[in-house]
PDB file of C-alpha atoms (C1' of nucleotides) in Angstrom:
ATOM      1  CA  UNK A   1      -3.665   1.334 -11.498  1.00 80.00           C
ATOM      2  CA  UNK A   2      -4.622  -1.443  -9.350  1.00 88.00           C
ATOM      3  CA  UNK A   3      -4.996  -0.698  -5.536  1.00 94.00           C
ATOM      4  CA  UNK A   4      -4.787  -4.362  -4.167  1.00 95.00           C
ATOM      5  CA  UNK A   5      -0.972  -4.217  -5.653  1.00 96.00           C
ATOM      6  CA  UNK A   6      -0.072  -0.823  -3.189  1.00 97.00           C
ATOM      7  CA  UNK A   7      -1.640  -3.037  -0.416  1.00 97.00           C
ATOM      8  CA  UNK A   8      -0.129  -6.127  -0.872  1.00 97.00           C
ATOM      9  CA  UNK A   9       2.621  -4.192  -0.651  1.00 97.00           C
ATOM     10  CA  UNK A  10       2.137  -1.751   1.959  1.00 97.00           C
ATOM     11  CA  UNK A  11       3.710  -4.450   4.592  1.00 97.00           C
ATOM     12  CA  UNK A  12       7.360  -4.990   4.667  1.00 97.00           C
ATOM     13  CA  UNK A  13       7.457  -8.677   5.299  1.00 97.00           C
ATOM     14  CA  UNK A  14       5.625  -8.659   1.874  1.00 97.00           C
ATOM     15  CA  UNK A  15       7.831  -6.419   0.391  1.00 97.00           C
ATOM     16  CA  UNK A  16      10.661  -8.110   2.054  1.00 97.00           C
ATOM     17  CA  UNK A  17       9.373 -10.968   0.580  1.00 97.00           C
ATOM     18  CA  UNK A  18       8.651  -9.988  -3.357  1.00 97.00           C
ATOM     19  CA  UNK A  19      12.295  -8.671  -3.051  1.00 96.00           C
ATOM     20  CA  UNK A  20      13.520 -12.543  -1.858  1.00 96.00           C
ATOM     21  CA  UNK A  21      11.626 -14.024  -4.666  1.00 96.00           C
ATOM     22  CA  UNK A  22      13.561 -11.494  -6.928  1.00 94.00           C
ATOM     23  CA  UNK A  23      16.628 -13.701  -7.524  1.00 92.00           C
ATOM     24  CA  UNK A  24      14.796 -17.118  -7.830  1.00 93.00           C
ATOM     25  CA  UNK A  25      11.363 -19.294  -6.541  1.00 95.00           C
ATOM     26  CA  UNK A  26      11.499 -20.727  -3.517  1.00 96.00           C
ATOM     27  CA  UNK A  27       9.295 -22.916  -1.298  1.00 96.00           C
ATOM     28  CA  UNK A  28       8.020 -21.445   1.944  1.00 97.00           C
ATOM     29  CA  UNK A  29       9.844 -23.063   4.404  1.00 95.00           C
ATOM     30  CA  UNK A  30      12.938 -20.969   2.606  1.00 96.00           C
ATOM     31  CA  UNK A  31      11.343 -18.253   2.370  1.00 97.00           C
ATOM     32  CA  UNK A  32      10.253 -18.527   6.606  1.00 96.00           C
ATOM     33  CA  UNK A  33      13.690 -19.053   6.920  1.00 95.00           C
ATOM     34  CA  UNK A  34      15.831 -16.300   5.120  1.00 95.00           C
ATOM     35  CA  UNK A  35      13.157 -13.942   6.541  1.00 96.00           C
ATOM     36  CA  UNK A  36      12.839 -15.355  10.611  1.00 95.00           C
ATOM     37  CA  UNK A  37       9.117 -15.644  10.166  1.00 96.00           C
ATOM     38  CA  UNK A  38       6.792 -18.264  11.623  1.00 94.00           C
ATOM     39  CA  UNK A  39       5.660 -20.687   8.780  1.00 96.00           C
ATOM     40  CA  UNK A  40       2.004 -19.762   8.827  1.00 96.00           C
ATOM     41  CA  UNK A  41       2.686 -16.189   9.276  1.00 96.00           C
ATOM     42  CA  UNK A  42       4.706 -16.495   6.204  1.00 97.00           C
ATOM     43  CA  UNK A  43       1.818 -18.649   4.136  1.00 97.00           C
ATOM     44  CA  UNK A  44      -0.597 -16.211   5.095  1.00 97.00           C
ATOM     45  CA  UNK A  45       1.286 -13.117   3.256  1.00 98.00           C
ATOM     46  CA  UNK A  46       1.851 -15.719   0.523  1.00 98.00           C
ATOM     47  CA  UNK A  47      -1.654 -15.831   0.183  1.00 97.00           C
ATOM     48  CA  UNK A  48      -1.940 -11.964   0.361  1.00 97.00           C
ATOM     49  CA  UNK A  49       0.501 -11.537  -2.443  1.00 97.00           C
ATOM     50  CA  UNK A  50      -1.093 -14.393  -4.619  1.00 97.00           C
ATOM     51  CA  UNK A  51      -4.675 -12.546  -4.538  1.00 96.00           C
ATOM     52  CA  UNK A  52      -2.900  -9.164  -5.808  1.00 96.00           C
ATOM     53  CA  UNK A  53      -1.361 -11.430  -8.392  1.00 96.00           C
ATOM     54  CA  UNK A  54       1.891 -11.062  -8.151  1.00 97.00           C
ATOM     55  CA  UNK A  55       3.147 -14.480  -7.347  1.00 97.00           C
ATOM     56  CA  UNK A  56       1.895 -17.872  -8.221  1.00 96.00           C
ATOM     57  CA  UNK A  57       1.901 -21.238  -6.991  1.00 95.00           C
ATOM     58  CA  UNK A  58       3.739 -24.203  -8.395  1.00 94.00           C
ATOM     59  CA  UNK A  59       3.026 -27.283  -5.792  1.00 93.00           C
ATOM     60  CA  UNK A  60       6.061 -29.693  -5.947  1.00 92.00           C
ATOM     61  CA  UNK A  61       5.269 -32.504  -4.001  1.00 91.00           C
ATOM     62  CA  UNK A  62       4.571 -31.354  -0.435  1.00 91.00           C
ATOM     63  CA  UNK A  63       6.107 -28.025  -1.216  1.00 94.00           C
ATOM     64  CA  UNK A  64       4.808 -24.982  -2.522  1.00 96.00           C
ATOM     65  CA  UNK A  65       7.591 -23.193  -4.820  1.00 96.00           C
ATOM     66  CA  UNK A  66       6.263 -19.243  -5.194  1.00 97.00           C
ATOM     67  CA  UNK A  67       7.698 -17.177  -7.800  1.00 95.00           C
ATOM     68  CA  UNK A  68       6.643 -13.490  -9.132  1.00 95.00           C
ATOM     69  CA  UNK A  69       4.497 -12.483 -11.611  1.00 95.00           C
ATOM     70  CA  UNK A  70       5.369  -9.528 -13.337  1.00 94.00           C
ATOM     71  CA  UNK A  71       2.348  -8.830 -14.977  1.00 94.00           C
ATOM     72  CA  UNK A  72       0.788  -6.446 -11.752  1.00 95.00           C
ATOM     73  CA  UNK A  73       4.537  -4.416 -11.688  1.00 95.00           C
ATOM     74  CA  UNK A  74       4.344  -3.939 -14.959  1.00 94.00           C
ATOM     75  CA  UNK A  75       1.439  -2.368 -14.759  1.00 95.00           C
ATOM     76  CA  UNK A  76       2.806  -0.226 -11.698  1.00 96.00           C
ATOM     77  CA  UNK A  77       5.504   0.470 -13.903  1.00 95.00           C
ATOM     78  CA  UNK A  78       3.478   2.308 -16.559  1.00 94.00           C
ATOM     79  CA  UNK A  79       1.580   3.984 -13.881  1.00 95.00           C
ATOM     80  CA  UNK A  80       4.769   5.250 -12.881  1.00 94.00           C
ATOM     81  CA  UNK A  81       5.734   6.332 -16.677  1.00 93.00           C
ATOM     82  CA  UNK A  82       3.095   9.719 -16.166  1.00 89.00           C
ATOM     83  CA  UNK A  83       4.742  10.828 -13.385  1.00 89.00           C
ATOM     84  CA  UNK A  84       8.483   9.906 -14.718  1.00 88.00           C
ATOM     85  CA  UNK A  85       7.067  12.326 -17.741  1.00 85.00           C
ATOM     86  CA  UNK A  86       6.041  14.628 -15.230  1.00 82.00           C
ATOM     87  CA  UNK A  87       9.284  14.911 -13.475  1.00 80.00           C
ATOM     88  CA  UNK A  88      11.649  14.909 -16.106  1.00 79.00           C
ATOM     89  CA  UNK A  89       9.888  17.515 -17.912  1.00 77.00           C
ATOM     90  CA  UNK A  90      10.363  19.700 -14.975  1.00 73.00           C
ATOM     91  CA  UNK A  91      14.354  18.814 -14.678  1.00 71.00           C
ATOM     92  CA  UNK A  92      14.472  19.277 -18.221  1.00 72.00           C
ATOM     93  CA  UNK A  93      13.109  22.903 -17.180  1.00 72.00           C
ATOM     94  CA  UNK A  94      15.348  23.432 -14.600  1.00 70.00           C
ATOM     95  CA  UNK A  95      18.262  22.388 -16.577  1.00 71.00           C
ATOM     96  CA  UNK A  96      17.200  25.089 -19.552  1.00 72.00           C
ATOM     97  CA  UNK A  97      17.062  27.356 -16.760  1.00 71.00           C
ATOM     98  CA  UNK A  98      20.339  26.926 -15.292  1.00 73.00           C
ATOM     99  CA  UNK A  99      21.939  27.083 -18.618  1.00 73.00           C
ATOM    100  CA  UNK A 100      20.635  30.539 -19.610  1.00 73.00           C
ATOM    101  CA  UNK A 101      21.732  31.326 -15.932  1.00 71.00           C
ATOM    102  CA  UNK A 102      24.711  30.083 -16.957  1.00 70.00           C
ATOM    103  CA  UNK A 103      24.869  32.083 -20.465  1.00 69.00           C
ATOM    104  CA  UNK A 104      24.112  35.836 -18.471  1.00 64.00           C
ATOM    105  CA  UNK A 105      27.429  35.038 -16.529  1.00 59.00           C
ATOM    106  CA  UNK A 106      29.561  35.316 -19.797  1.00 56.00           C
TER     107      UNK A 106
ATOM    108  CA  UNK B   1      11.993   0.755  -0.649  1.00 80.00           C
ATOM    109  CA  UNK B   2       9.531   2.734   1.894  1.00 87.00           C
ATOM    110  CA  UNK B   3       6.850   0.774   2.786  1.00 94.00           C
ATOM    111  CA  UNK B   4       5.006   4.162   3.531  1.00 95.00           C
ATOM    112  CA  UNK B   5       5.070   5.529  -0.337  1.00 96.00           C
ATOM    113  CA  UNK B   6       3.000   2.062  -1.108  1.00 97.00           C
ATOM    114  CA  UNK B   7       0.353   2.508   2.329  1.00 97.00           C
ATOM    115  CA  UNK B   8      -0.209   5.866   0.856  1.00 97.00           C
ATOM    116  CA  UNK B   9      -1.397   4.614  -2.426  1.00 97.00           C
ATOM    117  CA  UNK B  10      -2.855   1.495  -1.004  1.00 97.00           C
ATOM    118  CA  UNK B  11      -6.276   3.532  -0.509  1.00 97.00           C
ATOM    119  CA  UNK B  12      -8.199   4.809  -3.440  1.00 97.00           C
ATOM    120  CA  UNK B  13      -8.966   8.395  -2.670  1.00 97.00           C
ATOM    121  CA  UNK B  14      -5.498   8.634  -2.100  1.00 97.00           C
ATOM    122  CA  UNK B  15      -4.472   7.413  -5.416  1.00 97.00           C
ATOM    123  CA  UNK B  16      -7.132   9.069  -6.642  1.00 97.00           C
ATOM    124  CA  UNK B  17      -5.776  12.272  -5.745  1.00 97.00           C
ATOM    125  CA  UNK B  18      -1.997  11.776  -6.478  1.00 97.00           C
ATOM    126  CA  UNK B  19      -3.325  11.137 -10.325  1.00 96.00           C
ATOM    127  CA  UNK B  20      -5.448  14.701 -10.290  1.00 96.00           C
ATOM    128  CA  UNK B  21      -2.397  16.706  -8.921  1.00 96.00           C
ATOM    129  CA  UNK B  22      -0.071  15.215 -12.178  1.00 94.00           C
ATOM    130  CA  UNK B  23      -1.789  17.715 -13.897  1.00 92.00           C
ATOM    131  CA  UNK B  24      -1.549  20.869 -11.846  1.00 93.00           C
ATOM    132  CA  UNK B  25      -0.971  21.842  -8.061  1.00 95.00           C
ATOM    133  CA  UNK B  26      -4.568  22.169  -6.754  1.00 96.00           C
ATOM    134  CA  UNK B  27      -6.589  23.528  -3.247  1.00 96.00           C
ATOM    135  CA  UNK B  28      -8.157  21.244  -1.100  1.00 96.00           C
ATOM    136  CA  UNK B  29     -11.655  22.648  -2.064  1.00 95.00           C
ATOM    137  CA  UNK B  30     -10.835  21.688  -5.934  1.00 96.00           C
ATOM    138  CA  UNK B  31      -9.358  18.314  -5.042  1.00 97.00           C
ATOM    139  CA  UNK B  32     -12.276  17.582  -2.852  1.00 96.00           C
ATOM    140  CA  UNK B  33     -14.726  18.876  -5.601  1.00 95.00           C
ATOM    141  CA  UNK B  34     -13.288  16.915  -8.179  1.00 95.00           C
ATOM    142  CA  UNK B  35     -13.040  13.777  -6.685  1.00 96.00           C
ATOM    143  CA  UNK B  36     -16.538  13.971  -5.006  1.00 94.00           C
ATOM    144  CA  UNK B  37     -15.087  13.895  -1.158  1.00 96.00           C
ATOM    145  CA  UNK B  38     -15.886  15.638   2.064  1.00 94.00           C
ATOM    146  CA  UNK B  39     -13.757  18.381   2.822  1.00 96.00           C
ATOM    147  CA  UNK B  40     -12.402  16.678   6.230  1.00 96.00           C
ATOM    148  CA  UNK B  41     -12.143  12.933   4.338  1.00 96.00           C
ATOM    149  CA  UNK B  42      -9.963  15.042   1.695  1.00 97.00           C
ATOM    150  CA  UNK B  43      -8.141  17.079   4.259  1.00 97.00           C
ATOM    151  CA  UNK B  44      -6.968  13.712   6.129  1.00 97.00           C
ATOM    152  CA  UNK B  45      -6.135  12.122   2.973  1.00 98.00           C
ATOM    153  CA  UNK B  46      -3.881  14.673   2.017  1.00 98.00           C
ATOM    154  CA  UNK B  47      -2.059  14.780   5.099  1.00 97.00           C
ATOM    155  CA  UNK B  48      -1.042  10.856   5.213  1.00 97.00           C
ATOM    156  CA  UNK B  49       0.501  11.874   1.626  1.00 97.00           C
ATOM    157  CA  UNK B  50       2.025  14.898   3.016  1.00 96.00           C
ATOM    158  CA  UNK B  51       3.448  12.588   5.738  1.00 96.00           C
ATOM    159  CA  UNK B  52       4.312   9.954   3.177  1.00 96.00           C
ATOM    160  CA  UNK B  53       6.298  13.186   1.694  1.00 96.00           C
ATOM    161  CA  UNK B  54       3.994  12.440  -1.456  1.00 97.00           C
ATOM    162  CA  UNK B  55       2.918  16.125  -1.667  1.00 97.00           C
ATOM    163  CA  UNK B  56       3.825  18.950  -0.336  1.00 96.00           C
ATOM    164  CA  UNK B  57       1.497  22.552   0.680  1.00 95.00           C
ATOM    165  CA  UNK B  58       1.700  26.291  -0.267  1.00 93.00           C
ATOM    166  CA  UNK B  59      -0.178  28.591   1.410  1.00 92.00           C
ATOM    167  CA  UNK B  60      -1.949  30.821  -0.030  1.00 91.00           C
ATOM    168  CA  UNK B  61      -4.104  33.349   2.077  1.00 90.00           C
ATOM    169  CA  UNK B  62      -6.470  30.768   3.761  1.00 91.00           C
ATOM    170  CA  UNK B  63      -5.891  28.111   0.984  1.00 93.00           C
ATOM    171  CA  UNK B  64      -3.517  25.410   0.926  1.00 95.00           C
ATOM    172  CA  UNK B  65      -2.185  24.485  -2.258  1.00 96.00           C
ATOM    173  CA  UNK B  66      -0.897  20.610  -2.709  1.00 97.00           C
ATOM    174  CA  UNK B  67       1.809  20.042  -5.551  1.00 95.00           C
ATOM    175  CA  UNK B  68       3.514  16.547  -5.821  1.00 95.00           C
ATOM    176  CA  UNK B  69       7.085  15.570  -4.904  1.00 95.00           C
ATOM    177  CA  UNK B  70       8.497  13.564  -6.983  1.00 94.00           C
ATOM    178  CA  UNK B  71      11.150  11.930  -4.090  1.00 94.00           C
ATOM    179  CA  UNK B  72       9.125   9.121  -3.544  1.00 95.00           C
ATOM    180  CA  UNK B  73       7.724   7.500  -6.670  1.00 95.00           C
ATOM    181  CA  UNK B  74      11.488   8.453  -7.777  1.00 94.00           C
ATOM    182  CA  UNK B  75      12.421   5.901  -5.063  1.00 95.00           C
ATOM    183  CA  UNK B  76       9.734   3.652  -6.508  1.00 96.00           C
ATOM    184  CA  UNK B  77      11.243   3.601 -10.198  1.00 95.00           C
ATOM    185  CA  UNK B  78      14.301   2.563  -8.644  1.00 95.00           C
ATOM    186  CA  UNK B  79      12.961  -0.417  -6.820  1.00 95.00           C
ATOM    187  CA  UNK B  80      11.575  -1.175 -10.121  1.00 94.00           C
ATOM    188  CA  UNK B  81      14.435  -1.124 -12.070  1.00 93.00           C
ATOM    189  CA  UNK B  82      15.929  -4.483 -10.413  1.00 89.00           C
ATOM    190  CA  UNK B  83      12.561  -6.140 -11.115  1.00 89.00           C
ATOM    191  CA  UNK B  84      12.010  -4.396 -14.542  1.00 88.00           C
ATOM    192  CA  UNK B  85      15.330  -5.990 -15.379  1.00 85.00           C
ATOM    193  CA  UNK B  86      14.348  -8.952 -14.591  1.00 82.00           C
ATOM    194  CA  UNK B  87      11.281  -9.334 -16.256  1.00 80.00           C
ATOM    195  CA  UNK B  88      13.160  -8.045 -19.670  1.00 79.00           C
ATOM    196  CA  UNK B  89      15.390 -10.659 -18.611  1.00 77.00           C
ATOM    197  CA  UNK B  90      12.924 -13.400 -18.993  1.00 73.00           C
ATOM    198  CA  UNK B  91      11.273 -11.508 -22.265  1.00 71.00           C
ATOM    199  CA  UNK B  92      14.748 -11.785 -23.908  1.00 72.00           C
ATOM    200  CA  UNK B  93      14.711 -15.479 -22.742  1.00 72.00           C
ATOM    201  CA  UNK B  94      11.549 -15.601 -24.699  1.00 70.00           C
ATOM    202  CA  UNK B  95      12.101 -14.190 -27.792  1.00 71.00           C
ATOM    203  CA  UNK B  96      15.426 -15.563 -28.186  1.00 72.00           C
ATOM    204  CA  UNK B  97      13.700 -19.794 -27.948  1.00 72.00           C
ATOM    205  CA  UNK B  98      11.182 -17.746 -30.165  1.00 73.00           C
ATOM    206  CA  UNK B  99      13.383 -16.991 -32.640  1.00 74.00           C
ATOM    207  CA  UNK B 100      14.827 -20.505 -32.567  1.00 74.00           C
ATOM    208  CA  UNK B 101      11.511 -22.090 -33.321  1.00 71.00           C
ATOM    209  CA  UNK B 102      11.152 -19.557 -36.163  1.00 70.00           C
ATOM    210  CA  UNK B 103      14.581 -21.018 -37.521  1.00 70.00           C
ATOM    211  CA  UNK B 104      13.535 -24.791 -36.988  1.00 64.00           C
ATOM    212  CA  UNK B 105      10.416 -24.113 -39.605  1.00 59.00           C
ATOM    213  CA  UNK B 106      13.133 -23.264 -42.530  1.00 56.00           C
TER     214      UNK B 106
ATOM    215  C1'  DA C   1     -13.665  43.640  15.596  1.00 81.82           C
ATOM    216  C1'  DA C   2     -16.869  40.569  13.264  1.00 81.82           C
ATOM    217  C1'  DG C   3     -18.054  37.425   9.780  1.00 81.82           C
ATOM    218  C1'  DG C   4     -17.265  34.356   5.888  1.00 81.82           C
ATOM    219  C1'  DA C   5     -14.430  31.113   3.474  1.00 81.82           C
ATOM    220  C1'  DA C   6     -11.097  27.568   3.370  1.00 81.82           C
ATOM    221  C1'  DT C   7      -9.017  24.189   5.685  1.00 81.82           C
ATOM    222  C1'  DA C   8      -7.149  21.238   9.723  1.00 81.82           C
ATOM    223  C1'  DT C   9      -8.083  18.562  13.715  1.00 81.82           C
ATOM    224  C1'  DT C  10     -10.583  15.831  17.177  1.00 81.82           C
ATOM    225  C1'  DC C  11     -13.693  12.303  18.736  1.00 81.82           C
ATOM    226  C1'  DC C  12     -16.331   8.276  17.914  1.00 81.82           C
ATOM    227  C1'  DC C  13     -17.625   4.129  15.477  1.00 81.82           C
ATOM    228  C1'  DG C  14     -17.258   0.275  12.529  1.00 81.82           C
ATOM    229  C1'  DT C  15     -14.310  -2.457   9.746  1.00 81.82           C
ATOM    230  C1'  DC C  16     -10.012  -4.405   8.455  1.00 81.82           C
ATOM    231  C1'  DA C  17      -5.430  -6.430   9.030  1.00 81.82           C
ATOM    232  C1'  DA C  18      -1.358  -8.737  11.324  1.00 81.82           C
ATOM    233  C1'  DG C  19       0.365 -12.116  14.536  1.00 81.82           C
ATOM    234  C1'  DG C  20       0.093 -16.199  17.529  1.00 81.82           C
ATOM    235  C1'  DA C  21      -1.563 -20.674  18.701  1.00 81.82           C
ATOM    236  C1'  DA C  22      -3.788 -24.571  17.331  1.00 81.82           C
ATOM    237  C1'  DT C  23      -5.317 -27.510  13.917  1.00 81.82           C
ATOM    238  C1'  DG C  24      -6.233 -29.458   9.238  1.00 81.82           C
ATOM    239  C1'  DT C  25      -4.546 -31.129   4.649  1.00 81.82           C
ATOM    240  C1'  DT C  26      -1.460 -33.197   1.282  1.00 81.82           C
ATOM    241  C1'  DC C  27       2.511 -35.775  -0.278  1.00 81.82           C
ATOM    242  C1'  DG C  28       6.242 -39.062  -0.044  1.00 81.82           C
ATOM    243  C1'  DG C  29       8.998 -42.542   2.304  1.00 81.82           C
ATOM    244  C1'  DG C  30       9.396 -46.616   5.070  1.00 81.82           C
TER     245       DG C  30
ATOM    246  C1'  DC D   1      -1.046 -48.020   6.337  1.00 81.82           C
ATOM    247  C1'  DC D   2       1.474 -44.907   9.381  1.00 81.82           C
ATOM    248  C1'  DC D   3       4.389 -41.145  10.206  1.00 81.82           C
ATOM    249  C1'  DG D   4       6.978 -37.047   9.298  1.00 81.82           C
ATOM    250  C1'  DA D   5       7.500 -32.962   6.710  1.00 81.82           C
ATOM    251  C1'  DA D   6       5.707 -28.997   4.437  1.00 81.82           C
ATOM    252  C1'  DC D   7       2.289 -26.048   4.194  1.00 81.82           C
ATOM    253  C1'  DA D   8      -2.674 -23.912   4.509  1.00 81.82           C
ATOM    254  C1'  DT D   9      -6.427 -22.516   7.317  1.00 81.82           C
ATOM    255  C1'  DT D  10      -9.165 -21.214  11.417  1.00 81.82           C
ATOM    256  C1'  DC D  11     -10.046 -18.679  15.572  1.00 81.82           C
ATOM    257  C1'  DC D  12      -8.977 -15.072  18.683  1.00 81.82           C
ATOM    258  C1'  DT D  13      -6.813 -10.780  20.120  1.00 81.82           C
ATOM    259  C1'  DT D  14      -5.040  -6.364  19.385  1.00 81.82           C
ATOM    260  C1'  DG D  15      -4.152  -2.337  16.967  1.00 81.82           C
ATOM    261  C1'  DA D  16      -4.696   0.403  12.757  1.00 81.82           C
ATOM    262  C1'  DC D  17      -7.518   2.763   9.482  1.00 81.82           C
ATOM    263  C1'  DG D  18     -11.331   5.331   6.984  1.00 81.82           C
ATOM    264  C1'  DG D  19     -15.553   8.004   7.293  1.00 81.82           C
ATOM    265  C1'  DG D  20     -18.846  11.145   9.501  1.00 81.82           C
ATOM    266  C1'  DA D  21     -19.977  14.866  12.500  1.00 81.82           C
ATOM    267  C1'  DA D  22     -18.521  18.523  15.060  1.00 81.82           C
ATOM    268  C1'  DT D  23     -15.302  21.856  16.096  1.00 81.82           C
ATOM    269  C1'  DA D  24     -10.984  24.647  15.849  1.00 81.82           C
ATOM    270  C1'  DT D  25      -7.778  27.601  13.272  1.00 81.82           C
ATOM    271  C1'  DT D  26      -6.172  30.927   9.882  1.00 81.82           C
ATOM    272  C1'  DC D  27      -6.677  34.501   6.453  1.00 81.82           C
ATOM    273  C1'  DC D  28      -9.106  38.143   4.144  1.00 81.82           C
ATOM    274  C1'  DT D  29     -12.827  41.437   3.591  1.00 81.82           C
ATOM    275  C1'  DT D  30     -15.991  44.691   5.357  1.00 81.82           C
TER     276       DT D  30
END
DNA sequence: AAGGAATATTCCCGTCAAGGAATGTTCGGG
DNA sequence: CCCGAACATTCCTTGACGGGAATATTCCTT
């Protein structure tokens, strides 16, 4: 599992930013706006979240449409899967265990 | 989505560490053995994931033993689950103008 | 009570990161 | 060709962060 990706988002105008981009691409000046940042404050965690990889760049005449990548959540996402294993498996426990709780009260 | 469950992880030891305890609960003296760290670097890892509510500690005698909490990366696989939709989304998108190219050939 | 083991905390230092202001670059329209 | 719009980059400042060394705290054994 890839660091950079926890980093990149580790700031919540990032965050705020990869949840925008969610529903569509947008150009920055949107994206400044929906968010109240300054413009270059917003390129510059543009460029943060480009170097993890998880959006990309598609230059429309002056403007700069950013959309996600999925490829670096995806790869969050099966980082995730041990631990979803991991939990489960212990609810699955605890449910076995309330149910022969439950089976001593009849 | 906390931004603190993604600082947490955004340093290496600290991921590092939150992959060794999905096996087992573990001292600090283990973790730090394992994982080649300083017992003080391991100790103030630990707590910024104790603080992140990424572990939590058991006594024991003049040990401390650090077990996982699920909570947060439970919170992550939700914030996941509007982008994993949407990356199935565009997969289904995919296969679908796939599978019309596949019908073209005939 | 003293000592050892295990661990947490403090202080200091060097590096990194975010924001603001200013400036540079690119594209399209007139 | 010039200008405006959209955006990227640079420089500076401030605060945060990680590591190392030293020290403090807690528990158990003798």
């Amino acid at each position: 599992m890839n660091v950079q990706t926890f980093s990149a988002l580790a700031e919540p105008n990032r965050l705020a930013i990869v949840d925008l981009l969610l529903d569509e691409p947008l150009p920055v000046g949107e994206i400044a706006g929906k968010l109240n940042l300054n413009q270059p404050q917003t390129s510059k965690h543009l460029r943060v979240l480009s170097e993890a990889g998880l959006v990309e760049v598609q230059p429309l005449a002056n403007r700069r449409i950013y959309k996600l990548r999925p490829e670096p959540l995806q790869e969050m996402d099966k980082w995730l899967d041990s631990h979803r294993r991991m939990w489960e498996s212990r609810m699955d426990r605890l449910e076995g265990y309330l149910n022969s709780l439950k089976e001593k009260k009849h």
